[in-house]
Amino acid sequence: MSVSDEWGSADASRIIEMAWEDRTPFEAIEALYGLSEPAVIQLMRKQLKPGSFRLWRARVSGRKTKHGALRDPGVIRGYCPTQYKR
């Protein structure tokens, strides 16, 4: 079963987008789509080119904003207030 069969291509694209976002923790992806951090890593490995996957892993490994347990408790949102301008 492919990723697009399981979630639909729009959902798979959104999961990948959320995984790339610095301020979106893995816990938010799990809450919305039911994917744990290892499942997101597996999805990214399957969907990205090898070089892009390595860049992504280097970027998110140990990043405080991607792991809820490492985040500052004062951060209560998953995005910058200026990120979604109207």
Short mmCIF file of the C-alpha atoms (twelve columns), coordinates in Angstrom:
data_MODEL
# 
_entry.id   MODEL 
# 
loop_
_atom_site.group_PDB 
_atom_site.id 
_atom_site.type_symbol 
_atom_site.label_atom_id 
_atom_site.label_alt_id 
_atom_site.label_comp_id 
_atom_site.label_asym_id 
_atom_site.label_seq_id 
_atom_site.Cartn_x 
_atom_site.Cartn_y 
_atom_site.Cartn_z 
_atom_site.pdbx_PDB_model_num 
ATOM 1  C CA . MET A 1  0.000  0.000  0.000  1 
ATOM 2  C CA . SER A 2  1.445  3.359  -0.975 1 
ATOM 3  C CA . VAL A 3  1.308  6.546  1.040  1 
ATOM 4  C CA . SER A 4  -1.168 8.110  -1.358 1 
ATOM 5  C CA . ASP A 5  -3.480 5.082  -1.010 1 
ATOM 6  C CA . GLU A 6  -3.348 5.232  2.767  1 
ATOM 7  C CA . TRP A 7  -3.834 8.998  3.334  1 
ATOM 8  C CA . GLY A 8  -4.442 10.503 -0.071 1 
ATOM 9  C CA . SER A 9  -1.911 12.600 -1.916 1 
ATOM 10 C CA . ALA A 10 -3.098 15.857 -0.314 1 
ATOM 11 C CA . ASP A 11 -2.683 14.413 3.190  1 
ATOM 12 C CA . ALA A 12 0.722  12.953 2.351  1 
ATOM 13 C CA . SER A 13 1.819  16.341 1.004  1 
ATOM 14 C CA . ARG A 14 0.569  18.098 4.147  1 
ATOM 15 C CA . ILE A 15 2.363  15.616 6.411  1 
ATOM 16 C CA . ILE A 16 5.608  16.220 4.504  1 
ATOM 17 C CA . GLU A 17 5.064  19.982 4.689  1 
ATOM 18 C CA . MET A 18 4.453  19.812 8.445  1 
ATOM 19 C CA . ALA A 19 7.553  17.658 8.901  1 
ATOM 20 C CA . TRP A 20 9.680  20.294 7.132  1 
ATOM 21 C CA . GLU A 21 8.241  23.173 9.197  1 
ATOM 22 C CA . ASP A 22 10.537 24.081 12.077 1 
ATOM 23 C CA . ARG A 23 7.797  25.036 14.524 1 
ATOM 24 C CA . THR A 24 5.475  22.080 13.949 1 
ATOM 25 C CA . PRO A 25 6.261  19.364 16.517 1 
ATOM 26 C CA . PHE A 26 5.977  15.684 15.718 1 
ATOM 27 C CA . GLU A 27 3.240  15.514 18.350 1 
ATOM 28 C CA . ALA A 28 1.048  17.784 16.198 1 
ATOM 29 C CA . ILE A 29 1.465  15.455 13.227 1 
ATOM 30 C CA . GLU A 30 0.576  12.516 15.446 1 
ATOM 31 C CA . ALA A 31 -2.516 14.301 16.783 1 
ATOM 32 C CA . LEU A 32 -3.785 15.147 13.287 1 
ATOM 33 C CA . TYR A 33 -2.765 12.069 11.304 1 
ATOM 34 C CA . GLY A 34 -1.950 9.377  13.870 1 
ATOM 35 C CA . LEU A 35 1.680  9.074  12.740 1 
ATOM 36 C CA . SER A 36 4.364  8.736  15.390 1 
ATOM 37 C CA . GLU A 37 7.803  10.277 14.868 1 
ATOM 38 C CA . PRO A 38 9.287  6.973  13.552 1 
ATOM 39 C CA . ALA A 39 6.363  6.675  11.104 1 
ATOM 40 C CA . VAL A 40 6.959  10.242 9.869  1 
ATOM 41 C CA . ILE A 41 10.647 9.423  9.397  1 
ATOM 42 C CA . GLN A 42 9.690  6.318  7.413  1 
ATOM 43 C CA . LEU A 43 7.264  8.355  5.273  1 
ATOM 44 C CA . MET A 44 9.900  11.007 4.605  1 
ATOM 45 C CA . ARG A 45 12.457 8.331  3.664  1 
ATOM 46 C CA . LYS A 46 10.044 6.835  1.119  1 
ATOM 47 C CA . GLN A 47 8.821  10.125 -0.344 1 
ATOM 48 C CA . LEU A 48 11.976 12.278 -0.490 1 
ATOM 49 C CA . LYS A 49 15.069 11.918 -2.603 1 
ATOM 50 C CA . PRO A 50 17.979 10.491 -0.576 1 
ATOM 51 C CA . GLY A 51 19.809 13.832 -0.383 1 
ATOM 52 C CA . SER A 52 16.663 15.694 0.656  1 
ATOM 53 C CA . PHE A 53 15.970 13.095 3.330  1 
ATOM 54 C CA . ARG A 54 19.508 13.479 4.750  1 
ATOM 55 C CA . LEU A 55 19.110 17.276 4.832  1 
ATOM 56 C CA . TRP A 56 15.755 16.960 6.577  1 
ATOM 57 C CA . ARG A 57 17.084 14.485 9.173  1 
ATOM 58 C CA . ALA A 58 20.046 16.736 9.921  1 
ATOM 59 C CA . ARG A 59 17.671 19.676 10.293 1 
ATOM 60 C CA . VAL A 60 15.174 18.058 12.678 1 
ATOM 61 C CA . SER A 61 17.493 15.874 14.761 1 
ATOM 62 C CA . GLY A 62 17.589 17.360 18.233 1 
ATOM 63 C CA . ARG A 63 15.724 20.509 17.198 1 
ATOM 64 C CA . LYS A 64 13.818 21.742 20.234 1 
ATOM 65 C CA . THR A 65 10.866 23.028 18.257 1 
ATOM 66 C CA . LYS A 66 10.223 19.612 16.641 1 
ATOM 67 C CA . HIS A 67 9.951  17.723 19.930 1 
ATOM 68 C CA . GLY A 68 7.273  18.684 22.428 1 
ATOM 69 C CA . ALA A 69 9.299  17.466 25.420 1 
ATOM 70 C CA . LEU A 70 12.191 19.768 24.488 1 
ATOM 71 C CA . ARG A 71 10.088 22.859 23.766 1 
ATOM 72 C CA . ASP A 72 9.937  25.859 26.032 1 
ATOM 73 C CA . PRO A 73 6.635  25.575 27.933 1 
ATOM 74 C CA . GLY A 74 5.870  29.176 26.985 1 
ATOM 75 C CA . VAL A 75 5.454  28.194 23.325 1 
ATOM 76 C CA . ILE A 76 1.776  27.408 22.950 1 
ATOM 77 C CA . ARG A 77 1.403  27.653 19.170 1 
ATOM 78 C CA . GLY A 78 2.961  25.796 16.278 1 
ATOM 79 C CA . TYR A 79 3.701  28.755 14.031 1 
ATOM 80 C CA . CYS A 80 5.039  32.291 14.007 1 
ATOM 81 C CA . PRO A 81 2.306  34.982 14.283 1 
ATOM 82 C CA . THR A 82 3.479  36.505 10.985 1 
ATOM 83 C CA . GLN A 83 3.588  33.177 9.136  1 
ATOM 84 C CA . TYR A 84 -0.021 33.257 7.924  1 
ATOM 85 C CA . LYS A 85 -0.576 36.856 6.861  1 
ATOM 86 C CA . ARG A 86 -3.983 37.860 5.578  1 
# 
